[in-house]
XYZ file of C-alpha atoms in Angstrom:
775
model
C -0.005 -0.042 -0.007
C 2.865 2.365 0.631
C 4.179 1.707 -2.807
C 0.745 2.813 -4.309
C 0.677 5.905 -2.044
C 4.151 6.862 -3.356
C 2.592 6.913 -6.887
C -0.556 8.846 -6.128
C 0.628 11.863 -8.020
C 0.486 9.688 -11.133
C -3.161 8.665 -10.639
C -5.690 10.784 -12.548
C -9.368 10.977 -11.923
C -11.244 10.754 -15.245
C -13.218 13.836 -16.376
C -16.396 13.649 -18.290
C -14.644 14.070 -21.641
C -11.837 11.521 -20.962
C -11.276 8.798 -23.570
C -10.979 5.551 -21.604
C -9.734 2.551 -23.376
C -10.868 -0.357 -21.376
C -12.157 -2.682 -24.074
C -9.052 -3.418 -26.075
C -5.182 -2.995 -26.136
C -4.144 0.011 -28.102
C -1.271 -1.890 -29.758
C -2.741 -5.344 -30.078
C -6.111 -7.096 -30.106
C -5.868 -8.257 -26.379
C -9.109 -7.510 -24.412
C -10.173 -8.222 -20.795
C -11.195 -11.674 -22.067
C -7.742 -12.473 -23.242
C -5.710 -14.833 -21.104
C -3.738 -12.035 -19.453
C -6.668 -9.579 -19.257
C -6.270 -5.816 -19.919
C -4.299 -3.259 -18.039
C -5.602 0.372 -18.034
C -3.089 3.083 -17.389
C -4.389 5.243 -14.601
C -2.576 8.247 -15.958
C -3.351 8.165 -19.663
C -6.347 5.699 -19.473
C -4.799 3.682 -22.447
C -5.334 -0.024 -22.350
C -2.580 -2.647 -22.720
C -2.381 -6.473 -22.920
C -0.113 -8.384 -20.613
C 2.698 -8.684 -23.156
C 2.606 -5.002 -23.877
C 1.925 -3.137 -20.671
C 5.708 -3.086 -19.784
C 6.397 -1.328 -23.185
C 4.141 1.527 -21.965
C 5.869 1.724 -18.582
C 9.252 1.900 -20.258
C 7.966 4.726 -22.547
C 5.883 6.755 -20.261
C 6.921 5.857 -16.676
C 3.268 5.488 -15.565
C 3.259 2.771 -12.864
C -0.336 2.403 -11.746
C -2.837 0.230 -13.735
C -6.325 -1.136 -13.332
C -6.143 -4.854 -14.331
C -9.507 -6.055 -15.840
C -10.183 -9.746 -16.480
C -13.449 -11.071 -17.878
C -14.422 -14.682 -17.864
C -17.409 -16.179 -19.775
C -20.548 -17.299 -17.764
C -21.915 -20.657 -18.558
C -25.225 -20.414 -20.726
C -28.545 -21.540 -19.323
C -29.714 -24.780 -21.073
C -32.808 -23.054 -22.646
C -30.733 -20.235 -24.108
C -29.428 -22.140 -27.063
C -32.930 -23.093 -28.209
C -34.326 -19.392 -28.008
C -35.191 -18.041 -31.556
C -33.480 -14.995 -32.784
C -35.538 -11.965 -33.289
C -36.034 -11.196 -36.950
C -34.241 -7.796 -38.077
C -36.256 -5.004 -39.432
C -33.387 -2.650 -40.211
C -30.340 -3.071 -42.286
C -27.990 -2.261 -39.398
C -25.906 -4.088 -36.850
C -25.970 -3.681 -33.166
C -28.986 -1.363 -32.897
C -32.557 -1.749 -32.051
C -34.422 -3.350 -34.990
C -31.131 -4.353 -36.629
C -29.069 -7.480 -36.830
C -28.216 -8.615 -33.331
C -24.608 -8.841 -32.212
C -25.591 -11.089 -29.236
C -22.689 -11.832 -26.932
C -22.533 -14.211 -23.960
C -22.439 -12.663 -20.523
C -19.078 -12.449 -18.574
C -18.035 -12.174 -14.962
C -15.540 -9.338 -14.365
C -12.798 -9.025 -11.854
C -10.515 -6.068 -11.009
C -7.284 -5.455 -9.242
C -4.721 -2.714 -9.000
C -1.320 -3.480 -10.465
C 1.871 -1.515 -9.914
C 4.802 -1.902 -12.415
C 7.494 -2.714 -12.962
C 7.154 -5.690 -10.404
C 3.443 -6.235 -11.188
C 2.534 -5.883 -7.590
C -1.156 -6.432 -7.195
C -3.740 -5.042 -4.704
C -7.242 -6.154 -4.462
C -10.169 -4.010 -5.672
C -12.523 -2.971 -4.294
C -10.970 -2.457 -0.877
C -11.441 0.160 1.807
C -7.740 0.147 2.437
C -6.921 1.846 -0.926
C -6.423 5.597 -0.946
C -9.570 7.519 -1.702
C -8.163 9.126 -4.813
C -7.535 5.552 -6.161
C -11.014 4.305 -5.200
C -12.711 7.349 -6.913
C -10.557 7.153 -10.063
C -11.041 3.366 -10.501
C -14.800 3.601 -9.855
C -15.049 6.346 -12.644
C -13.159 4.225 -15.113
C -15.361 1.225 -14.445
C -18.544 3.167 -14.737
C -17.613 5.216 -17.694
C -18.490 4.499 -21.247
C -15.338 3.346 -22.938
C -13.822 5.333 -25.960
C -14.734 2.455 -28.271
C -18.387 2.350 -27.133
C -18.687 6.164 -27.427
C -17.293 5.991 -30.997
C -19.752 3.133 -31.964
C -22.700 5.132 -30.576
C -21.506 8.295 -32.278
C -21.142 6.431 -35.631
C -24.813 5.472 -35.626
C -25.922 9.127 -35.369
C -25.688 10.135 -38.995
C -25.747 13.857 -39.847
C -29.230 14.415 -41.398
C -30.143 17.181 -43.793
C -32.690 19.599 -42.419
C -36.262 19.177 -43.662
C -37.020 22.004 -46.073
C -39.544 24.678 -44.850
C -41.046 24.513 -48.350
C -41.473 20.740 -48.607
C -44.679 20.064 -46.707
C -46.816 22.622 -48.561
C -45.010 22.593 -51.960
C -47.194 23.826 -54.768
C -47.294 21.569 -57.840
C -48.780 22.689 -61.048
C -51.270 20.515 -62.850
C -49.608 20.991 -66.335
C -49.486 17.473 -67.520
C -45.605 17.188 -67.466
C -44.452 13.538 -67.431
C -40.670 12.908 -66.954
C -39.184 10.077 -68.887
C -36.745 7.631 -67.256
C -33.870 8.507 -69.676
C -32.916 10.941 -72.349
C -33.015 14.150 -70.244
C -31.896 17.530 -71.710
C -32.030 21.082 -70.452
C -35.217 22.770 -71.580
C -33.202 25.895 -72.530
C -29.977 24.533 -73.872
C -28.333 21.372 -75.015
C -26.728 20.418 -71.629
C -27.339 16.730 -70.912
C -25.456 16.589 -67.585
C -25.967 18.274 -64.303
C -29.731 18.580 -64.663
C -32.290 19.530 -62.064
C -35.975 18.764 -62.091
C -38.029 21.653 -60.585
C -40.561 20.008 -58.255
C -43.242 22.749 -58.914
C -43.521 22.819 -62.708
C -41.427 19.784 -63.817
C -38.972 21.855 -65.849
C -35.617 20.141 -66.422
C -32.886 22.704 -66.396
C -29.017 22.779 -66.224
C -27.098 23.551 -63.048
C -24.837 26.416 -62.145
C -22.008 27.707 -64.409
C -18.600 27.319 -62.921
C -16.260 30.358 -62.652
C -14.370 29.235 -65.706
C -17.418 28.929 -67.922
C -17.745 25.061 -67.708
C -20.582 23.315 -65.907
C -24.105 24.328 -66.616
C -25.691 27.570 -67.959
C -27.407 28.729 -64.716
C -30.826 27.829 -66.284
C -32.152 26.162 -63.099
C -31.333 28.959 -60.723
C -32.432 31.641 -63.254
C -35.757 29.789 -63.483
C -36.118 30.053 -59.647
C -35.279 33.719 -59.796
C -38.081 34.238 -62.333
C -40.672 31.915 -60.702
C -39.639 31.501 -57.146
C -40.417 27.782 -57.296
C -38.161 26.776 -54.482
C -37.303 23.035 -54.695
C -35.440 20.973 -57.300
C -34.003 17.444 -57.395
C -30.965 16.460 -59.237
C -31.616 13.820 -61.915
C -29.222 11.037 -61.763
C -29.194 10.960 -57.920
C -32.670 9.487 -57.621
C -32.647 5.775 -56.697
C -34.872 3.412 -54.755
C -33.328 4.853 -51.663
C -34.970 8.457 -51.829
C -33.031 9.649 -48.827
C -29.929 9.579 -51.147
C -31.575 11.899 -53.653
C -30.039 15.302 -53.980
C -32.844 17.851 -53.237
C -31.800 21.545 -53.250
C -33.743 24.460 -51.763
C -32.981 27.828 -53.565
C -34.373 30.116 -50.892
C -32.478 28.190 -48.228
C -29.404 27.819 -50.374
C -28.657 24.286 -49.266
C -29.258 20.662 -49.900
C -32.369 19.584 -47.927
C -34.637 16.718 -47.043
C -37.979 16.431 -48.724
C -40.165 14.019 -46.669
C -42.786 14.015 -49.394
C -40.322 13.435 -52.311
C -41.927 10.256 -53.462
C -45.267 12.070 -53.756
C -43.728 15.086 -55.463
C -41.977 12.821 -57.964
C -45.064 10.778 -58.686
C -46.830 13.990 -59.770
C -44.517 13.890 -62.782
C -44.963 10.176 -63.495
C -41.994 9.005 -61.389
C -43.475 6.399 -59.213
C -41.344 4.908 -56.496
C -44.150 3.279 -54.568
C -43.465 -0.159 -56.056
C -39.979 -0.121 -54.724
C -41.247 0.271 -51.124
C -43.966 -2.389 -51.207
C -43.605 -5.799 -49.676
C -45.185 -7.299 -52.966
C -42.271 -7.084 -55.279
C -42.250 -6.262 -58.978
C -41.068 -8.928 -61.482
C -37.716 -7.180 -61.836
C -37.306 -7.061 -58.023
C -38.405 -10.674 -57.639
C -35.730 -11.754 -60.130
C -33.236 -9.639 -58.424
C -34.237 -11.251 -55.092
C -33.772 -14.690 -56.623
C -30.319 -13.736 -57.947
C -29.387 -12.149 -54.585
C -30.321 -15.420 -52.788
C -28.224 -17.276 -55.246
C -25.300 -14.917 -54.875
C -25.339 -15.290 -50.993
C -25.276 -19.184 -51.147
C -22.740 -19.420 -53.907
C -20.306 -16.725 -52.831
C -20.351 -17.648 -49.173
C -20.171 -21.367 -50.315
C -23.173 -22.037 -47.998
C -23.945 -25.766 -47.469
C -20.384 -26.797 -48.185
C -18.510 -28.939 -45.700
C -15.517 -26.532 -45.502
C -12.466 -27.151 -43.397
C -12.144 -24.248 -40.848
C -8.591 -22.893 -40.802
C -6.547 -21.293 -37.951
C -3.140 -19.944 -37.347
C -0.910 -17.155 -38.863
C -2.610 -15.455 -41.839
C -5.989 -17.141 -41.196
C -7.523 -14.589 -38.777
C -11.116 -13.360 -39.453
C -12.427 -9.843 -38.995
C -15.537 -9.286 -36.995
C -18.132 -7.381 -38.912
C -18.355 -3.812 -37.744
C -21.307 -2.841 -39.949
C -19.221 -1.501 -42.736
C -16.482 -2.969 -43.162
C 1.307 -4.028 -43.859
C 4.111 -3.310 -42.549
C 6.694 -6.198 -42.554
C 9.570 -3.689 -41.967
C 8.250 -2.518 -38.579
C 7.530 -4.515 -35.396
C 4.721 -3.701 -33.010
C 7.139 -2.427 -30.367
C 8.912 -0.222 -32.888
C 5.577 1.206 -34.041
C 4.580 1.860 -30.458
C 7.914 3.443 -29.725
C 7.518 6.155 -32.347
C 3.797 6.666 -31.932
C 2.496 9.769 -30.382
C 1.161 10.089 -26.809
C -2.247 8.583 -27.994
C -1.376 5.557 -30.283
C -5.049 4.835 -30.736
C -5.172 7.948 -33.130
C -1.984 7.066 -35.108
C -2.563 5.500 -38.454
C 0.956 3.899 -38.546
C 0.379 2.236 -35.251
C -3.063 0.965 -36.069
C -2.067 -0.329 -39.409
C 0.822 -2.248 -37.778
C -1.588 -3.527 -35.117
C -3.994 -4.734 -37.656
C -1.328 -6.485 -39.683
C -0.001 -8.198 -36.525
C -3.460 -9.192 -35.495
C -4.241 -10.678 -38.869
C -0.889 -12.345 -39.601
C 0.492 -13.532 -36.308
C -2.076 -16.336 -35.718
C -2.417 -15.142 -32.122
C -6.116 -14.573 -32.433
C -6.851 -17.343 -34.905
C -7.793 -20.078 -32.404
C -10.740 -22.384 -32.249
C -13.665 -21.620 -29.929
C -17.389 -22.677 -29.784
C -18.340 -20.583 -32.859
C -15.225 -21.261 -34.969
C -12.736 -18.525 -34.140
C -13.487 -15.155 -32.404
C -11.574 -13.076 -34.860
C -10.542 -9.442 -34.270
C -12.462 -6.228 -33.944
C -10.482 -3.484 -35.865
C -12.366 -0.698 -34.099
C -9.443 1.494 -33.447
C -8.220 1.033 -37.101
C -11.623 2.056 -38.428
C -11.800 5.151 -36.070
C -8.409 6.381 -37.408
C -8.857 5.670 -41.073
C -12.484 7.010 -41.125
C -11.651 10.212 -39.082
C -13.454 13.238 -40.407
C -15.064 11.085 -43.239
C -18.945 11.529 -42.966
C -19.567 8.008 -44.564
C -16.837 5.773 -43.330
C -17.092 7.130 -39.765
C -20.749 5.991 -39.746
C -22.081 2.500 -39.239
C -23.651 2.666 -42.740
C -22.380 0.180 -45.356
C -20.304 1.632 -48.212
C -18.676 0.355 -51.337
C -15.572 -1.742 -50.760
C -13.773 -0.047 -53.668
C -14.563 3.404 -52.217
C -12.968 2.323 -48.840
C -10.017 0.749 -50.591
C -9.253 4.032 -52.463
C -9.756 5.988 -49.159
C -7.330 3.738 -47.348
C -4.751 4.268 -50.159
C -5.221 8.044 -49.764
C -4.790 8.041 -46.163
C -1.760 5.854 -46.060
C -0.268 7.953 -48.952
C -0.739 11.116 -46.830
C 0.842 9.587 -43.899
C 3.895 8.589 -45.917
C 4.319 11.522 -48.282
C 7.566 11.240 -50.101
C 8.430 8.003 -48.223
C 7.610 5.374 -50.923
C 9.436 2.468 -49.168
C 7.075 2.724 -46.146
C 3.939 2.999 -48.388
C 2.729 -0.501 -49.252
C 0.417 0.866 -51.878
C 3.167 2.139 -54.094
C 3.132 -1.234 -55.732
C -0.543 -0.715 -56.766
C 0.063 2.561 -58.600
C 0.311 2.766 -62.397
C 0.093 5.312 -65.185
C -2.515 5.324 -67.950
C -1.706 7.139 -71.142
C -4.634 8.335 -73.315
C -4.279 9.199 -76.989
C -6.830 11.534 -78.681
C -6.973 11.954 -82.459
C -9.290 14.447 -84.195
C -10.348 14.301 -87.798
C -7.444 16.519 -88.794
C -5.264 13.452 -88.094
C -3.290 15.330 -85.362
C -3.047 13.753 -81.864
C -2.561 14.591 -78.140
C -1.355 12.475 -75.387
C -2.293 12.738 -71.736
C -1.385 10.639 -68.783
C -2.921 9.983 -65.359
C -2.112 7.846 -62.492
C -4.401 5.410 -60.762
C -4.613 2.448 -58.340
C -7.454 0.503 -59.868
C -8.718 -0.296 -63.398
C -12.506 -0.050 -63.583
C -13.921 -2.221 -66.399
C -17.322 -2.315 -68.141
C -18.855 -5.720 -68.656
C -19.815 -6.057 -72.395
C -22.847 -8.426 -72.159
C -22.825 -8.701 -76.031
C -19.565 -10.470 -75.775
C -21.102 -13.376 -73.868
C -19.804 -16.730 -74.907
C -23.089 -18.620 -74.175
C -25.536 -16.663 -76.424
C -27.374 -19.784 -77.671
C -28.141 -20.967 -74.123
C -29.210 -17.412 -73.121
C -31.604 -17.177 -76.142
C -33.143 -20.600 -75.282
C -33.520 -19.590 -71.583
C -35.257 -16.296 -72.376
C -37.724 -18.022 -74.605
C -38.461 -20.553 -71.930
C -38.758 -17.815 -69.340
C -41.094 -15.809 -71.518
C -43.339 -18.808 -71.998
C -43.305 -19.483 -68.227
C -44.132 -15.845 -67.429
C -47.290 -16.241 -69.718
C -48.284 -19.134 -67.645
C -47.718 -17.168 -64.367
C -44.818 -19.547 -63.332
C -41.472 -18.604 -61.941
C -38.090 -19.771 -62.961
C -36.117 -21.457 -60.277
C -32.546 -20.627 -59.437
C -31.327 -23.879 -60.908
C -32.985 -23.056 -64.212
C -31.575 -19.506 -64.648
C -28.926 -19.056 -67.377
C -26.540 -16.110 -66.834
C -24.300 -14.434 -69.421
C -20.760 -15.538 -69.314
C -18.406 -12.774 -70.389
C -14.668 -13.440 -70.641
C -12.334 -11.083 -68.710
C -10.463 -10.569 -72.005
C -13.531 -8.814 -73.376
C -13.804 -6.514 -70.491
C -10.078 -5.538 -70.909
C -10.576 -5.069 -74.614
C -13.482 -2.681 -74.016
C -11.149 -0.470 -71.926
C -8.346 -0.350 -74.473
C -10.538 -0.164 -77.566
C -11.273 2.923 -79.605
C -13.991 5.273 -78.158
C -15.639 8.256 -79.675
C -15.421 11.569 -77.794
C -18.124 13.903 -78.896
C -17.985 17.752 -78.463
C -14.150 17.592 -78.559
C -12.662 21.013 -79.187
C -9.857 20.535 -81.871
C -7.267 23.316 -81.768
C -6.202 22.158 -85.261
C -9.651 22.795 -86.708
C -10.732 25.581 -84.157
C -14.047 23.891 -83.781
C -15.921 21.043 -81.918
C -15.769 17.686 -83.536
C -15.801 13.949 -82.563
C -12.333 12.591 -81.567
C -11.193 8.961 -81.157
C -9.762 8.075 -77.792
C -7.619 5.035 -76.983
C -5.888 4.162 -73.739
C -3.125 2.012 -72.620
C -0.690 1.372 -69.706
C 2.350 3.603 -69.495
C 3.475 1.425 -66.603
C 2.400 -2.036 -65.185
C 1.962 -2.145 -61.326
C 3.335 -4.832 -59.076
C -0.283 -5.489 -57.985
C -3.124 -4.994 -60.476
C -6.697 -4.401 -59.123
C -9.546 -4.768 -61.456
C -13.094 -3.558 -60.660
C -16.109 -5.087 -62.445
C -18.763 -2.482 -63.169
C -21.840 -4.454 -62.100
C -24.245 -1.726 -61.118
C -26.302 0.115 -63.835
C -29.487 2.182 -63.889
C -32.124 0.536 -66.153
C -35.301 2.026 -67.600
C -38.001 2.769 -64.913
C -35.344 4.338 -62.600
C -34.518 0.908 -61.098
C -30.895 0.453 -60.045
C -29.929 -2.975 -61.333
C -27.007 -5.206 -60.449
C -25.933 -7.070 -63.631
C -26.619 -10.806 -63.193
C -23.541 -11.976 -65.130
C -20.486 -14.260 -64.703
C -17.167 -12.989 -65.611
C -14.684 -15.838 -66.619
C -11.405 -14.809 -64.991
C -8.418 -16.986 -65.732
C -5.659 -17.663 -63.146
C -2.964 -16.084 -65.343
C -3.491 -12.979 -67.573
C -1.089 -11.317 -69.960
C -1.896 -7.672 -70.772
C 1.435 -6.763 -72.340
C -0.317 -5.872 -75.525
C -2.132 -3.042 -73.581
C 1.052 -1.153 -73.080
C 0.870 2.376 -74.664
C 3.581 3.324 -77.123
C 3.596 7.094 -76.717
C 3.975 9.463 -79.755
C 4.945 7.550 -82.910
C 7.094 8.681 -85.757
C 5.068 10.658 -88.242
C 2.426 11.692 -85.712
C 1.743 15.407 -85.330
C 0.600 16.821 -82.007
C -2.466 19.161 -81.761
C -1.490 22.877 -81.482
C -1.236 24.137 -77.985
C -4.075 26.563 -77.317
C -6.141 28.402 -80.050
C -4.441 29.109 -83.418
C -4.044 32.605 -84.848
C -2.579 35.785 -83.586
C -4.922 36.115 -80.620
C -3.058 35.060 -77.486
C -4.688 32.193 -75.530
C -6.520 33.130 -72.360
C -4.635 32.081 -69.289
C -5.663 28.667 -68.092
C -6.946 28.408 -64.553
C -7.644 25.185 -62.608
C -11.106 23.815 -63.512
C -13.279 21.918 -61.040
C -14.372 18.492 -62.168
C -18.193 18.664 -62.498
C -18.339 14.882 -61.613
C -16.516 15.489 -58.269
C -18.417 18.607 -57.469
C -21.898 17.062 -58.172
C -21.087 14.032 -56.059
C -19.924 16.177 -53.133
C -22.953 18.522 -53.550
C -25.210 15.506 -53.532
C -23.871 14.700 -50.010
C -25.117 18.060 -48.859
C -21.980 20.220 -49.130
C -22.127 23.801 -50.221
C -21.626 23.953 -54.069
C -18.965 26.653 -53.975
C -17.066 24.703 -51.268
C -17.262 21.588 -53.403
C -15.711 23.493 -56.436
C -12.812 24.759 -54.149
C -12.273 21.187 -52.857
C -12.056 19.781 -56.373
C -9.663 22.489 -57.550
C -7.461 22.380 -54.527
C -6.978 18.602 -55.010
C -6.257 18.721 -58.650
C -9.547 16.892 -59.385
C -7.796 13.761 -58.075
C -11.089 12.198 -56.869
C -14.018 12.443 -54.625
C -12.163 11.034 -51.557
C -9.349 13.604 -51.797
C -11.734 16.550 -52.298
C -13.889 15.318 -49.362
C -10.856 15.193 -47.116
C -9.822 18.699 -48.165
C -13.350 20.082 -47.582
C -13.573 18.577 -44.193
C -10.244 20.034 -43.030
C -10.931 23.573 -44.499
C -14.526 24.152 -43.577
C -13.549 26.783 -41.034
C -11.163 28.656 -43.399
C -12.037 32.441 -43.303
C -12.018 32.644 -47.189
C -14.007 29.473 -47.750
C -16.984 31.494 -48.928
C -14.890 33.782 -51.262
C -15.569 33.349 -55.107
C -13.493 30.568 -56.694
C -11.910 32.948 -59.228
C -10.584 35.182 -56.516
C -9.584 32.123 -54.496
C -7.505 30.693 -57.309
C -5.830 33.898 -58.224
C -4.979 34.619 -54.631
C -3.675 31.117 -54.228
C -1.347 31.644 -57.207
C 0.186 34.695 -55.486
C 0.619 32.982 -52.106
C 2.171 29.559 -53.099
C 5.422 28.656 -51.397
C 8.277 30.142 -53.410
C 10.495 27.185 -52.628
C 7.881 24.843 -54.088
C 7.805 27.223 -57.180
C 11.470 27.015 -57.733
C 11.480 23.244 -57.278
C 9.014 22.867 -60.132
C 10.953 25.395 -62.200
C 14.098 23.309 -61.709
C 12.150 20.443 -63.336
C 11.960 22.616 -66.445
C 8.450 24.061 -66.137
C 7.666 27.659 -66.632
C 7.087 29.707 -63.465
C 3.552 30.739 -64.235
C 2.658 27.101 -64.944
C 4.315 26.046 -61.575
C 2.266 28.575 -59.777
C -1.053 27.462 -61.342
C -0.267 23.859 -60.606
C 0.587 24.506 -57.008
C -2.330 26.608 -56.483
C -4.555 23.741 -57.926
C -2.705 21.189 -55.739
C -2.819 22.715 -52.351
C 0.859 23.390 -52.530
C 1.752 19.702 -52.898
C 4.663 19.306 -55.357
C 3.824 15.728 -56.491
C 0.225 16.570 -57.105
C 1.247 19.781 -58.822
C 3.430 17.723 -61.139
C 0.452 15.288 -61.856
C -1.757 18.365 -62.563
C 0.751 19.780 -65.128
C 0.830 16.357 -66.891
C -2.892 16.220 -67.017
C -3.239 19.857 -68.199
C -1.031 20.139 -71.276
C -3.105 23.173 -72.372
C -1.670 25.034 -69.279
C 1.734 25.792 -70.896
C 2.675 26.855 -74.361
C 5.997 24.991 -74.625
C 7.094 21.538 -73.777
C 9.948 21.099 -71.308
C 13.352 20.384 -72.820
C 14.767 16.835 -72.995
C 16.719 17.235 -69.817
C 13.709 18.531 -67.878
C 11.640 15.679 -69.246
C 13.999 13.262 -67.771
C 13.737 15.057 -64.406
C 9.972 14.672 -64.596
C 10.367 11.044 -65.354
C 12.735 10.764 -62.320
C 9.800 12.153 -60.195
C 7.784 9.143 -61.245
C 10.625 6.724 -60.626
C 8.953 5.295 -57.607
C 6.031 4.021 -59.657
C 6.761 0.334 -60.395
C 6.942 -1.057 -63.963
C 7.670 -4.412 -65.373
C 6.102 -7.431 -67.174
C 2.461 -7.380 -68.099
C 1.883 -11.025 -66.935
C -0.128 -11.503 -63.642
C -1.457 -14.253 -61.382
C -4.832 -13.994 -59.630
C -4.099 -13.903 -55.912
C -7.545 -12.712 -54.375
C -10.971 -11.429 -55.163
C -13.714 -9.679 -53.315
C -17.352 -10.542 -54.016
C -20.465 -8.584 -53.220
C -23.928 -9.931 -52.363
C -26.909 -7.727 -52.410
C -28.761 -5.292 -54.679
C -26.509 -2.300 -54.002
C -22.942 -1.526 -53.080
C -24.435 0.299 -50.024
C -26.150 -2.874 -48.667
C -25.462 -6.475 -48.662
C -22.303 -8.255 -47.746
C -18.694 -8.681 -48.898
C -16.684 -11.787 -48.808
C -12.988 -12.299 -49.792
C -11.232 -15.365 -51.292
C -7.403 -15.491 -51.030
C -4.977 -17.748 -52.576
C -2.786 -18.660 -49.591
C -0.114 -21.474 -49.337
C -1.301 -22.913 -52.644
C -4.990 -23.159 -51.853
C -8.027 -20.884 -51.969
C -9.335 -19.693 -48.657
C -12.569 -17.905 -47.967
C -12.583 -14.994 -45.417
C -16.279 -14.331 -44.419
C -16.098 -12.055 -41.417
C -14.671 -14.190 -38.616
C -15.173 -17.400 -40.559
C -11.970 -18.561 -42.227
C -12.122 -21.933 -44.187
C -10.638 -23.720 -47.190
C -12.708 -22.855 -50.261
C -14.739 -25.967 -51.631
C -16.625 -24.477 -54.586
C -14.636 -21.361 -55.624
C -17.065 -18.630 -57.051
C -14.222 -17.052 -59.021
C -16.685 -15.755 -61.829
C -18.762 -13.726 -59.359
C -16.056 -11.258 -58.102
C -16.399 -7.547 -57.860
C -12.784 -6.631 -57.264
C -9.964 -8.839 -58.501
C -6.392 -8.677 -57.245
C -3.449 -9.824 -59.344
C 0.270 -10.175 -58.632
C 2.880 -9.642 -61.324
C 4.594 -12.798 -62.210
C-alpha cells in the first residue's frame, strides 16, 4: 500500500470528456477476455495487454494500472433453443437491426503496480480515496470504443426544407421520362435539375471558368420563385440519397414528401417500397439469394482454418508493415497511439498475420475487432465514420489516400506504391493530329460487355423458356436460370478499344468535333486491381445489378495493352487556339463529376468547387478530405476565381522553384501548386494532365527530371497471377455483404467475417474486385 501511495501523483481521476480505453489494447487485439486480461493506465487511460503493458511503462513511466479480467459465464440450457428476433433494419448492433448477441461475462478487478506487477485487491477500503474514486469512474464510464460506436450510428441528417410540406405543384400534364433528359433551354445533358413545382428540367450552375451548366435552373427560380429541385441521376430506390436543393434556403435539404412530389410527374417509387415485389425485383431477389449461397459457399462442408494469416475480422457494420515491429511502431507513436494510423495499421497487420487470435472456440474463431483502425482511417469522413455500409472499392481508395498522406515522399514505407500505375490516353481528331495525356491510378475499372457473352445460344433458349413461363404465371427456379458468361479478355478489350469523344474542341480545326480516344498502360503495377462495373440504372429508374458471370483466368497477360507514346510521323495538336490572338490564361477547373457528387452529399456547391480544384480533381475522396479540413477557413466563401488567383500569389516560393528546376515555366508552376494545395507531387501530376496550361514543352533534360519524379512508380512485365478477389452480395454497393477469397499457401481460402475456411466451390466468376500479382 505504501508503494501505491508513493505513486498517487501519477493517478488521474477521469473527467467527463476523458477517452478511456478499457475494451481493447491500443497496440494489439488483447481484451479483458484474453488470457492475461487488460491493463488500463491510470494516468493516460490507455489499455494494454499483458505482453505490452511493460512497453508503456518503459515509454511513459506510468506505474499504476487497473487490471480487468473477464471470464465467460456458462449459458442456461434453454438459451441455445431461443429463436433469434427477426431484424427490421439493415444495421448491426442497434434496435431493430441484426443482433450482435454476446454471452455474458464475470468481471474481476485489481490494482497492479509496475515494474514488479505488484497487485492490490479492488474493491478495498484500504485503498487511498483518490484511487477508489478514479477506478470507480473508469469502471462506470462509457469506453472510448463504445462512445465511438454510438456516435457512428448518429448520422448527420439534412434539415427538412421549410418549403417541402406545402409545396405547390402545377397540374400542367408534365411527365418525366426515365432517360434521355436535356435542359429545356440549352443542349446540356449533364448536371440537370428537375423543378418540383412545374417539372422543368434545367441545367445547373455555371462554374467560374465557364464550364458546368448555364445557370438555367437557378435563373428559373429567380423568375418563378419555385423553391425546390431534385438532381436527376441521384434518384434511386433509396429516396434519402436523392439530392434535393432549396434555392431560398441555399442548401441541400430533405423532402419528406419526395416520393409524392416525384409521382406528380410520373416518377412512381411506391413499387420499390411495397412488400409485394415487382417482377424485376423478384428476379433480383432470386439472384441475390443465389449470390449469397454461392459466394459464401453455403452448405459446403468446409475445413475451418486457424493460425498465422488465417485470422477473421468481426463485422463492424461497414467494413502492412513487415519492416516494422509492434514495439517499434509503439515507440515512435504519439502520446495517444489509438489515433496514429501507422500504429493501427501495424496492429491490424500483426492481428491478422500473427495467428495469435486465430484459435478455435465454440463458434469457430473469435476473430479480431478492428475498431481503433476504423476510427483512425475514417476520421473526418462522414460516410466511413458512420455505421452505414459503403462500397468496398471506395474504402480501398480511401485507405490508399490516407496511407499515402501519412507517408508523403516515403515510398518505401507506403505499401500501396506497388498498386500505382500510369494510364496514357491518346486522342485523335479528324485532322489526323493527336494529343497524349497521362494520369495515375490504383485500380482499373472495367465495363462488362454483355454482347460478348460466350453462351448466347443458351441465353436465347433460356429467355424463350422464361417468356413462356411468365405467360403461364410460373417462376423460373434458381437452378434453371442461365446467366451471361463474359470473358475477362472482353472487359479488358472494352477499356483499351477505340472510343468516340463527342464535342471535342480541336485546336487544329478551331471547332468542336468527334475525336477518337484510346488508352493503354504507361506502366504496369506490381499488383493490379480490377473492378467489375456490375451496377447500372435501367429503364424505370430501377438500380440494377448485372446478373452476369465473368470468366477470370488464373493467369492473364496484358502486355499488348502497353501504350507506345507518340509515334514517328504523328503530329501533335497545337497548344491553345491558333491565330494571332493570345490564348486566355488557363486556371484550374473543377471537375463537375466530383463537384456534383460532393454536392449530392449536402455540401455547399462553392465549397465543393474549391475542394475539387485544391486537390487537382484527383477524386471524390481527396476532395472530401480537403473540404472537411478547410470548412472553417476564413476565405471558404470567397468566389472561386478570387480564391484561385490569390492562391497563385501565395504559393510557397521554394515549391515554385522546385518545379521550375524540373523545367516548367514559373507561371505554370504557380497555377499547378495553387490547384494542388501546394503539394509538389500533385502539382506535377496536374501539369501532366493539363497540357494546355503551358505553351511550350520542357526540354529533353527537364523531361528526364519529370520522369525521375515518377521513378517510384513500379513497372515491369504485363503477366499477372490471380491472388485474391472480393465478391459482393446484395442489390446495391450500400447494402448486402462482402466476402473475400485469397490464394494462400497454394490453396484458396474464404474469409467471411470471422469465418476462415478452405474454399470448396470457388465462385471465381462472381467477383467485384480482382487482385493480381505480377509474375
